């Protein structure tokens, strides 16, 4: 399979992106990589070789660029060329750590939406205390949502959890303000009924305070709520480690204690790092599009590459297309 990569997107591009690609090429002998970006900068870390092609361009989309305008005007940007390679059938999937809005725009207007999918969803795997993690969508692809969109998110999340995460019968939950069936606003009440109609393991409503305990393998919500939950989890984790660092450097006694528990703290930090699970998939498109975290290091980008490979192997977009068609037929009967 061929994976297209935006080498210039991300806080630590191209170095960490290229090192992640290099590791993926070493690990997975069944992939070829098309690397889009400034050839001079890329060659500082890797050279063209078997299963790797560098497509030179100096144009890139910046974090400060307005997404839609940038995709339309910067036709030779590394991210745009990467998405175009997928649309032209030259690559099976694409990965970028660049501007999230621009990647969603490129995915939607260049790669294209699966017929029947009304709104794509951004879906990362977030950490749980037991280390298994859970998939959550939508986390920001769409600020507004209808109940039918959440039903489609449930279908897509269920397929991904089965195919890529290897969970035979994923527990699907709906994020709400209470676990009772009738809780919530009009959106969640209607979505609850629609998801309940699907042939999947729906566990009902789940609350945000329980998310890290793993009440479900797939958690469904609208993009506005999901994005706030994601940033709350990120902010809380950063604050906790900041407080721990302050505590463990406050005196000689605590510095000695820090030395004794250093490895344990590192393990705890890794447990709460969702980049260990890969990037955020943009579900509902004709091919896998993976958004790696903007601050991705080599390991995080490697995991995003691994995720894209798994989605291609298990034909996730095709399976989603078939499931959506089946659901629509059932609803028309």
mmCIF file of C-alpha atoms in Angstrom:
data_model
loop_
_atom_site.group_PDB
_atom_site.id
_atom_site.type_symbol
_atom_site.label_atom_id
_atom_site.label_comp_id
_atom_site.label_asym_id
_atom_site.label_seq_id
_atom_site.Cartn_x
_atom_site.Cartn_y
_atom_site.Cartn_z
ATOM 1 C CA UNK A 1 0.000 0.000 0.000
ATOM 2 C CA UNK A 2 1.042 3.618 -0.498
ATOM 3 C CA UNK A 3 0.792 6.234 2.243
ATOM 4 C CA UNK A 4 1.028 9.957 1.441
ATOM 5 C CA UNK A 5 2.633 12.141 4.115
ATOM 6 C CA UNK A 6 2.763 15.900 4.619
ATOM 7 C CA UNK A 7 6.353 16.375 5.773
ATOM 8 C CA UNK A 8 5.963 20.092 6.492
ATOM 9 C CA UNK A 9 2.960 20.084 8.841
ATOM 10 C CA UNK A 10 3.407 20.190 12.614
ATOM 11 C CA UNK A 11 5.398 21.995 15.282
ATOM 12 C CA UNK A 12 8.486 19.822 14.779
ATOM 13 C CA UNK A 13 8.363 19.335 11.013
ATOM 14 C CA UNK A 14 10.079 18.075 9.050
ATOM 15 C CA UNK A 15 12.486 16.357 11.473
ATOM 16 C CA UNK A 16 10.074 14.425 13.710
ATOM 17 C CA UNK A 17 7.713 13.672 10.814
ATOM 18 C CA UNK A 18 10.514 12.220 8.706
ATOM 19 C CA UNK A 19 11.925 10.209 11.609
ATOM 20 C CA UNK A 20 8.443 8.780 12.215
ATOM 21 C CA UNK A 21 8.211 7.839 8.532
ATOM 22 C CA UNK A 22 11.661 6.248 8.687
ATOM 23 C CA UNK A 23 10.630 4.110 11.639
ATOM 24 C CA UNK A 24 7.397 3.083 9.914
ATOM 25 C CA UNK A 25 9.308 2.020 6.786
ATOM 26 C CA UNK A 26 11.615 -0.095 8.923
ATOM 27 C CA UNK A 27 8.704 -1.637 10.836
ATOM 28 C CA UNK A 28 6.218 -2.245 8.022
ATOM 29 C CA UNK A 29 7.638 -3.868 4.902
ATOM 30 C CA UNK A 30 4.278 -3.672 3.101
ATOM 31 C CA UNK A 31 4.119 0.132 2.832
ATOM 32 C CA UNK A 32 5.459 2.672 0.363
ATOM 33 C CA UNK A 33 5.606 6.334 1.331
ATOM 34 C CA UNK A 34 5.125 9.456 -0.772
ATOM 35 C CA UNK A 35 6.703 12.275 1.238
ATOM 36 C CA UNK A 36 5.614 15.796 0.249
ATOM 37 C CA UNK A 37 7.738 18.791 1.249
ATOM 38 C CA UNK A 38 10.995 20.679 0.927
ATOM 39 C CA UNK A 39 13.438 18.107 -0.417
ATOM 40 C CA UNK A 40 16.510 19.899 0.950
ATOM 41 C CA UNK A 41 15.152 19.897 4.513
ATOM 42 C CA UNK A 42 13.799 16.339 4.262
ATOM 43 C CA UNK A 43 17.155 14.959 3.064
ATOM 44 C CA UNK A 44 18.784 16.092 6.298
ATOM 45 C CA UNK A 45 17.035 13.127 7.935
ATOM 46 C CA UNK A 46 16.334 10.621 5.145
ATOM 47 C CA UNK A 47 17.191 10.051 1.488
ATOM 48 C CA UNK A 48 15.054 8.562 -1.303
ATOM 49 C CA UNK A 49 15.224 4.791 -1.171
ATOM 50 C CA UNK A 50 13.230 1.736 -2.026
ATOM 51 C CA UNK A 51 9.609 2.304 -0.915
ATOM 52 C CA UNK A 52 10.189 6.052 -0.345
ATOM 53 C CA UNK A 53 9.679 8.898 -2.818
ATOM 54 C CA UNK A 54 10.158 12.592 -2.032
ATOM 55 C CA UNK A 55 7.892 14.980 -3.941
ATOM 56 C CA UNK A 56 9.475 18.395 -3.708
ATOM 57 C CA UNK A 57 7.519 21.534 -2.851
ATOM 58 C CA UNK A 58 8.427 24.580 -0.809
ATOM 59 C CA UNK A 59 4.845 25.746 -0.374
ATOM 60 C CA UNK A 60 3.147 24.824 2.893
ATOM 61 C CA UNK A 61 0.015 25.600 4.866
ATOM 62 C CA UNK A 62 0.794 27.423 8.093
ATOM 63 C CA UNK A 63 -1.002 27.033 11.444
ATOM 64 C CA UNK A 64 -2.162 30.643 11.131
ATOM 65 C CA UNK A 65 -3.664 30.207 7.649
ATOM 66 C CA UNK A 66 -7.431 30.357 7.189
ATOM 67 C CA UNK A 67 -8.202 26.710 6.274
ATOM 68 C CA UNK A 68 -10.550 26.985 3.291
ATOM 69 C CA UNK A 69 -8.681 29.884 1.685
ATOM 70 C CA UNK A 70 -5.325 28.149 2.155
ATOM 71 C CA UNK A 71 -6.467 24.897 0.534
ATOM 72 C CA UNK A 72 -7.979 26.765 -2.413
ATOM 73 C CA UNK A 73 -5.071 29.130 -3.021
ATOM 74 C CA UNK A 74 -2.026 27.063 -2.079
ATOM 75 C CA UNK A 75 -2.415 24.391 -4.732
ATOM 76 C CA UNK A 76 1.189 23.253 -4.372
ATOM 77 C CA UNK A 77 1.229 23.098 -0.577
ATOM 78 C CA UNK A 78 2.536 19.819 0.813
ATOM 79 C CA UNK A 79 -0.795 19.055 2.499
ATOM 80 C CA UNK A 80 -2.834 19.758 -0.652
ATOM 81 C CA UNK A 81 -0.560 17.660 -2.872
ATOM 82 C CA UNK A 82 -0.731 14.849 -0.315
ATOM 83 C CA UNK A 83 -4.548 14.836 -0.377
ATOM 84 C CA UNK A 84 -4.561 15.084 -4.176
ATOM 85 C CA UNK A 85 -2.377 11.975 -4.399
ATOM 86 C CA UNK A 86 -5.100 10.057 -2.554
ATOM 87 C CA UNK A 87 -7.848 11.524 -4.731
ATOM 88 C CA UNK A 88 -5.908 10.548 -7.875
ATOM 89 C CA UNK A 89 -5.456 6.974 -6.673
ATOM 90 C CA UNK A 90 -1.679 7.349 -6.266
ATOM 91 C CA UNK A 91 -1.924 6.729 -2.502
ATOM 92 C CA UNK A 92 -4.298 4.735 -0.287
ATOM 93 C CA UNK A 93 -4.260 7.056 2.752
ATOM 94 C CA UNK A 94 -2.699 10.290 3.980
ATOM 95 C CA UNK A 95 -1.281 11.625 7.244
ATOM 96 C CA UNK A 96 -0.499 15.168 8.401
ATOM 97 C CA UNK A 97 0.331 16.916 11.677
ATOM 98 C CA UNK A 98 -0.476 20.290 10.141
ATOM 99 C CA UNK A 99 -3.357 22.776 10.341
ATOM 100 C CA UNK A 100 -6.391 20.761 11.497
ATOM 101 C CA UNK A 101 -8.973 22.897 9.725
ATOM 102 C CA UNK A 102 -7.018 22.802 6.476
ATOM 103 C CA UNK A 103 -6.655 19.024 6.651
ATOM 104 C CA UNK A 104 -10.403 18.629 7.216
ATOM 105 C CA UNK A 105 -11.040 20.952 4.267
ATOM 106 C CA UNK A 106 -8.619 19.036 2.050
ATOM 107 C CA UNK A 107 -10.139 15.754 3.146
ATOM 108 C CA UNK A 108 -13.666 16.904 2.454
ATOM 109 C CA UNK A 109 -13.131 18.715 -0.862
ATOM 110 C CA UNK A 110 -10.183 16.797 -2.348
ATOM 111 C CA UNK A 111 -10.350 13.234 -0.985
ATOM 112 C CA UNK A 112 -14.153 13.404 -0.865
ATOM 113 C CA UNK A 113 -16.938 12.213 1.397
ATOM 114 C CA UNK A 114 -18.433 8.717 1.325
ATOM 115 C CA UNK A 115 -21.825 8.783 -0.347
ATOM 116 C CA UNK A 116 -24.509 8.784 2.343
ATOM 117 C CA UNK A 117 -22.295 10.317 5.039
ATOM 118 C CA UNK A 118 -23.743 13.701 5.912
ATOM 119 C CA UNK A 119 -20.879 14.957 8.081
ATOM 120 C CA UNK A 120 -17.379 13.508 8.604
ATOM 121 C CA UNK A 121 -16.165 13.192 12.196
ATOM 122 C CA UNK A 122 -12.786 13.701 13.853
ATOM 123 C CA UNK A 123 -12.071 10.674 16.019
ATOM 124 C CA UNK A 124 -8.983 10.133 18.216
ATOM 125 C CA UNK A 125 -8.496 7.306 20.688
ATOM 126 C CA UNK A 126 -8.254 8.758 24.191
ATOM 127 C CA UNK A 127 -6.617 7.154 27.244
ATOM 128 C CA UNK A 128 -8.311 5.256 30.058
ATOM 129 C CA UNK A 129 -6.900 4.418 33.471
ATOM 130 C CA UNK A 130 -6.537 0.739 32.571
ATOM 131 C CA UNK A 131 -4.570 1.578 29.416
ATOM 132 C CA UNK A 132 -7.081 0.246 26.885
ATOM 133 C CA UNK A 133 -8.338 3.618 25.626
ATOM 134 C CA UNK A 134 -11.615 4.579 23.967
ATOM 135 C CA UNK A 135 -12.576 6.114 20.640
ATOM 136 C CA UNK A 136 -14.451 9.416 20.782
ATOM 137 C CA UNK A 137 -16.197 11.253 17.946
ATOM 138 C CA UNK A 138 -16.824 13.942 16.870
ATOM 139 C CA UNK A 139 -14.094 16.052 18.448
ATOM 140 C CA UNK A 140 -14.348 19.104 16.272
ATOM 141 C CA UNK A 141 -14.964 18.376 12.590
ATOM 142 C CA UNK A 142 -18.448 19.893 12.922
ATOM 143 C CA UNK A 143 -19.526 22.396 15.560
ATOM 144 C CA UNK A 144 -23.226 21.743 14.937
ATOM 145 C CA UNK A 145 -24.808 18.319 14.618
ATOM 146 C CA UNK A 146 -28.168 16.692 14.049
ATOM 147 C CA UNK A 147 -29.319 13.428 15.681
ATOM 148 C CA UNK A 148 -28.825 11.633 12.353
ATOM 149 C CA UNK A 149 -25.179 12.698 12.327
ATOM 150 C CA UNK A 150 -24.626 11.169 15.764
ATOM 151 C CA UNK A 151 -26.230 7.951 14.558
ATOM 152 C CA UNK A 152 -23.747 7.838 11.682
ATOM 153 C CA UNK A 153 -20.887 8.551 14.094
ATOM 154 C CA UNK A 154 -21.978 5.495 16.094
ATOM 155 C CA UNK A 155 -21.864 3.332 12.961
ATOM 156 C CA UNK A 156 -18.412 4.604 11.955
ATOM 157 C CA UNK A 157 -16.967 4.365 15.461
ATOM 158 C CA UNK A 158 -18.270 0.838 15.894
ATOM 159 C CA UNK A 159 -16.638 -0.285 12.633
ATOM 160 C CA UNK A 160 -13.294 1.307 13.495
ATOM 161 C CA UNK A 161 -13.272 -0.243 16.982
ATOM 162 C CA UNK A 162 -13.907 -3.657 15.448
ATOM 163 C CA UNK A 163 -11.588 -3.473 12.459
ATOM 164 C CA UNK A 164 -8.626 -1.480 13.780
ATOM 165 C CA UNK A 165 -8.782 -1.804 17.559
ATOM 166 C CA UNK A 166 -9.776 -5.480 17.393
ATOM 167 C CA UNK A 167 -12.777 -5.274 19.739
ATOM 168 C CA UNK A 168 -15.286 -7.913 18.641
ATOM 169 C CA UNK A 169 -18.382 -6.301 20.165
ATOM 170 C CA UNK A 170 -17.547 -2.673 21.056
ATOM 171 C CA UNK A 171 -19.575 -0.918 23.736
ATOM 172 C CA UNK A 172 -20.991 2.267 22.230
ATOM 173 C CA UNK A 173 -22.072 5.073 24.566
ATOM 174 C CA UNK A 174 -23.644 8.494 24.051
ATOM 175 C CA UNK A 175 -22.073 11.364 26.010
ATOM 176 C CA UNK A 176 -24.746 13.015 28.149
ATOM 177 C CA UNK A 177 -25.346 14.873 31.417
ATOM 178 C CA UNK A 178 -26.706 11.747 33.108
ATOM 179 C CA UNK A 179 -26.927 8.012 32.518
ATOM 180 C CA UNK A 180 -30.734 7.830 32.555
ATOM 181 C CA UNK A 181 -32.330 7.133 29.163
ATOM 182 C CA UNK A 182 -34.430 10.304 29.074
ATOM 183 C CA UNK A 183 -31.631 12.699 30.086
ATOM 184 C CA UNK A 184 -30.264 15.457 27.898
ATOM 185 C CA UNK A 185 -31.322 18.049 25.359
ATOM 186 C CA UNK A 186 -33.302 17.484 22.184
ATOM 187 C CA UNK A 187 -30.174 16.449 20.274
ATOM 188 C CA UNK A 188 -29.113 13.719 22.686
ATOM 189 C CA UNK A 189 -32.647 12.469 23.336
ATOM 190 C CA UNK A 190 -33.315 11.959 19.629
ATOM 191 C CA UNK A 191 -29.830 10.585 18.988
ATOM 192 C CA UNK A 192 -30.362 8.082 21.817
ATOM 193 C CA UNK A 193 -33.425 6.671 20.060
ATOM 194 C CA UNK A 194 -31.698 6.524 16.664
ATOM 195 C CA UNK A 195 -28.572 4.796 17.982
ATOM 196 C CA UNK A 196 -30.736 2.324 19.912
ATOM 197 C CA UNK A 197 -32.228 1.224 16.575
ATOM 198 C CA UNK A 198 -28.825 0.125 15.262
ATOM 199 C CA UNK A 199 -27.529 -3.427 15.450
ATOM 200 C CA UNK A 200 -24.649 -2.706 17.829
ATOM 201 C CA UNK A 201 -23.818 -2.957 21.533
ATOM 202 C CA UNK A 202 -25.309 0.336 22.729
ATOM 203 C CA UNK A 203 -24.741 0.850 26.465
ATOM 204 C CA UNK A 204 -26.774 4.071 26.633
ATOM 205 C CA UNK A 205 -25.698 7.398 28.085
ATOM 206 C CA UNK A 206 -22.296 7.936 29.686
ATOM 207 C CA UNK A 207 -21.102 10.920 31.728
ATOM 208 C CA UNK A 208 -17.919 12.896 31.101
ATOM 209 C CA UNK A 209 -16.641 12.324 34.660
ATOM 210 C CA UNK A 210 -16.514 8.575 33.958
ATOM 211 C CA UNK A 211 -14.730 8.681 30.577
ATOM 212 C CA UNK A 212 -11.256 7.800 31.843
ATOM 213 C CA UNK A 213 -12.722 4.788 33.674
ATOM 214 C CA UNK A 214 -13.706 3.344 30.276
ATOM 215 C CA UNK A 215 -17.519 3.009 30.426
ATOM 216 C CA UNK A 216 -17.579 2.467 26.648
ATOM 217 C CA UNK A 217 -15.192 1.574 23.828
ATOM 218 C CA UNK A 218 -16.766 4.213 21.566
ATOM 219 C CA UNK A 219 -18.222 7.491 22.872
ATOM 220 C CA UNK A 220 -20.467 9.583 20.615
ATOM 221 C CA UNK A 221 -21.004 13.342 20.883
ATOM 222 C CA UNK A 222 -21.290 16.487 18.773
ATOM 223 C CA UNK A 223 -18.112 18.286 17.701
ATOM 224 C CA UNK A 224 -18.631 21.328 19.918
ATOM 225 C CA UNK A 225 -18.971 19.270 23.092
ATOM 226 C CA UNK A 226 -16.328 16.769 22.055
ATOM 227 C CA UNK A 227 -13.691 19.418 21.399
ATOM 228 C CA UNK A 228 -14.254 20.950 24.841
ATOM 229 C CA UNK A 229 -13.989 17.522 26.490
ATOM 230 C CA UNK A 230 -10.733 16.791 24.652
ATOM 231 C CA UNK A 231 -9.180 20.100 25.688
ATOM 232 C CA UNK A 232 -10.384 19.649 29.265
ATOM 233 C CA UNK A 233 -8.695 16.254 29.450
ATOM 234 C CA UNK A 234 -5.501 17.664 27.906
ATOM 235 C CA UNK A 235 -5.488 20.669 30.221
ATOM 236 C CA UNK A 236 -6.170 18.617 33.323
ATOM 237 C CA UNK A 237 -3.358 16.173 32.524
ATOM 238 C CA UNK A 238 -0.895 19.025 31.910
ATOM 239 C CA UNK A 239 -1.954 20.749 35.129
ATOM 240 C CA UNK A 240 -1.549 17.590 37.200
ATOM 241 C CA UNK A 241 1.983 16.988 35.915
ATOM 242 C CA UNK A 242 2.839 20.652 36.444
ATOM 243 C CA UNK A 243 1.707 20.365 40.069
ATOM 244 C CA UNK A 244 3.644 17.124 40.525
ATOM 245 C CA UNK A 245 6.784 18.707 39.112
ATOM 246 C CA UNK A 246 6.385 21.701 41.432
ATOM 247 C CA UNK A 247 5.841 19.416 44.427
ATOM 248 C CA UNK A 248 8.778 17.135 43.660
ATOM 249 C CA UNK A 249 11.203 20.056 43.255
ATOM 250 C CA UNK A 250 10.121 22.028 46.320
ATOM 251 C CA UNK A 251 12.716 20.619 48.735
ATOM 252 C CA UNK A 252 15.624 18.213 49.068
ATOM 253 C CA UNK A 253 13.294 15.591 50.551
ATOM 254 C CA UNK A 254 10.865 15.732 47.614
ATOM 255 C CA UNK A 255 13.745 15.730 45.098
ATOM 256 C CA UNK A 256 14.996 12.472 46.613
ATOM 257 C CA UNK A 257 11.452 11.088 46.441
ATOM 258 C CA UNK A 258 11.197 12.170 42.794
ATOM 259 C CA UNK A 259 14.321 10.184 41.999
ATOM 260 C CA UNK A 260 12.788 7.080 43.530
ATOM 261 C CA UNK A 261 9.521 7.313 41.579
ATOM 262 C CA UNK A 262 10.912 8.768 38.331
ATOM 263 C CA UNK A 263 10.184 5.666 36.237
ATOM 264 C CA UNK A 264 6.686 5.333 37.687
ATOM 265 C CA UNK A 265 5.881 8.965 36.859
ATOM 266 C CA UNK A 266 7.154 8.489 33.313
ATOM 267 C CA UNK A 267 4.932 5.431 32.911
ATOM 268 C CA UNK A 268 1.955 7.401 34.250
ATOM 269 C CA UNK A 269 2.619 10.226 31.791
ATOM 270 C CA UNK A 270 2.753 7.769 28.875
ATOM 271 C CA UNK A 271 -0.510 6.208 30.034
ATOM 272 C CA UNK A 272 -2.256 9.578 29.755
ATOM 273 C CA UNK A 273 -0.689 10.434 26.382
ATOM 274 C CA UNK A 274 -3.282 9.795 23.691
ATOM 275 C CA UNK A 275 -0.697 10.179 20.889
ATOM 276 C CA UNK A 276 0.447 6.674 21.876
ATOM 277 C CA UNK A 277 -2.747 5.430 20.206
ATOM 278 C CA UNK A 278 -2.083 7.236 16.902
ATOM 279 C CA UNK A 279 -3.698 10.297 15.398
ATOM 280 C CA UNK A 280 -7.295 11.359 14.994
ATOM 281 C CA UNK A 281 -9.012 9.718 12.026
ATOM 282 C CA UNK A 282 -11.274 11.861 9.871
ATOM 283 C CA UNK A 283 -14.070 9.310 9.464
ATOM 284 C CA UNK A 284 -16.586 9.418 6.632
ATOM 285 C CA UNK A 285 -14.159 10.084 3.776
ATOM 286 C CA UNK A 286 -13.460 7.862 0.778
ATOM 287 C CA UNK A 287 -9.965 7.031 2.073
ATOM 288 C CA UNK A 288 -8.238 7.155 5.466
ATOM 289 C CA UNK A 289 -7.146 10.676 6.435
ATOM 290 C CA UNK A 290 -5.228 10.853 9.726
ATOM 291 C CA UNK A 291 -4.587 14.027 11.717
ATOM 292 C CA UNK A 292 -1.496 13.547 13.858
ATOM 293 C CA UNK A 293 -1.116 15.839 16.870
ATOM 294 C CA UNK A 294 0.470 19.185 16.018
ATOM 295 C CA UNK A 295 3.284 18.614 18.505
ATOM 296 C CA UNK A 296 3.945 15.062 17.296
ATOM 297 C CA UNK A 297 7.368 13.634 17.926
ATOM 298 C CA UNK A 298 8.805 10.641 16.079
ATOM 299 C CA UNK A 299 6.856 8.131 18.148
ATOM 300 C CA UNK A 300 3.525 9.922 17.820
ATOM 301 C CA UNK A 301 3.844 10.251 14.049
ATOM 302 C CA UNK A 302 4.916 6.624 13.726
ATOM 303 C CA UNK A 303 1.728 5.645 15.564
ATOM 304 C CA UNK A 304 -0.336 7.779 13.176
ATOM 305 C CA UNK A 305 1.319 5.945 10.260
ATOM 306 C CA UNK A 306 0.513 2.619 11.891
ATOM 307 C CA UNK A 307 -3.104 3.700 12.308
ATOM 308 C CA UNK A 308 -3.428 4.683 8.633
ATOM 309 C CA UNK A 309 -1.955 1.337 7.585
ATOM 310 C CA UNK A 310 -4.460 -0.567 9.731
ATOM 311 C CA UNK A 311 -7.371 1.378 8.236
ATOM 312 C CA UNK A 312 -6.217 0.494 4.723
ATOM 313 C CA UNK A 313 -5.654 -3.173 5.555
ATOM 314 C CA UNK A 314 -9.107 -3.529 7.093
ATOM 315 C CA UNK A 315 -10.846 -1.452 4.395
ATOM 316 C CA UNK A 316 -12.500 0.809 6.962
ATOM 317 C CA UNK A 317 -13.948 3.378 4.493
ATOM 318 C CA UNK A 318 -15.479 0.646 2.337
ATOM 319 C CA UNK A 319 -16.985 -1.076 5.371
ATOM 320 C CA UNK A 320 -18.440 2.256 6.562
ATOM 321 C CA UNK A 321 -19.947 2.839 3.106
ATOM 322 C CA UNK A 322 -21.618 -0.572 3.142
ATOM 323 C CA UNK A 323 -22.919 -0.104 6.702
ATOM 324 C CA UNK A 324 -24.419 3.313 5.884
ATOM 325 C CA UNK A 325 -26.130 1.897 2.795
ATOM 326 C CA UNK A 326 -27.541 -0.969 4.867
ATOM 327 C CA UNK A 327 -28.844 1.410 7.550
ATOM 328 C CA UNK A 328 -30.522 3.637 4.974
ATOM 329 C CA UNK A 329 -32.248 0.628 3.393
ATOM 330 C CA UNK A 330 -33.530 -0.456 6.806
ATOM 331 C CA UNK A 331 -34.865 3.011 7.555
ATOM 332 C CA UNK A 332 -36.681 3.177 4.221
ATOM 333 C CA UNK A 333 -38.510 -0.110 4.839
#
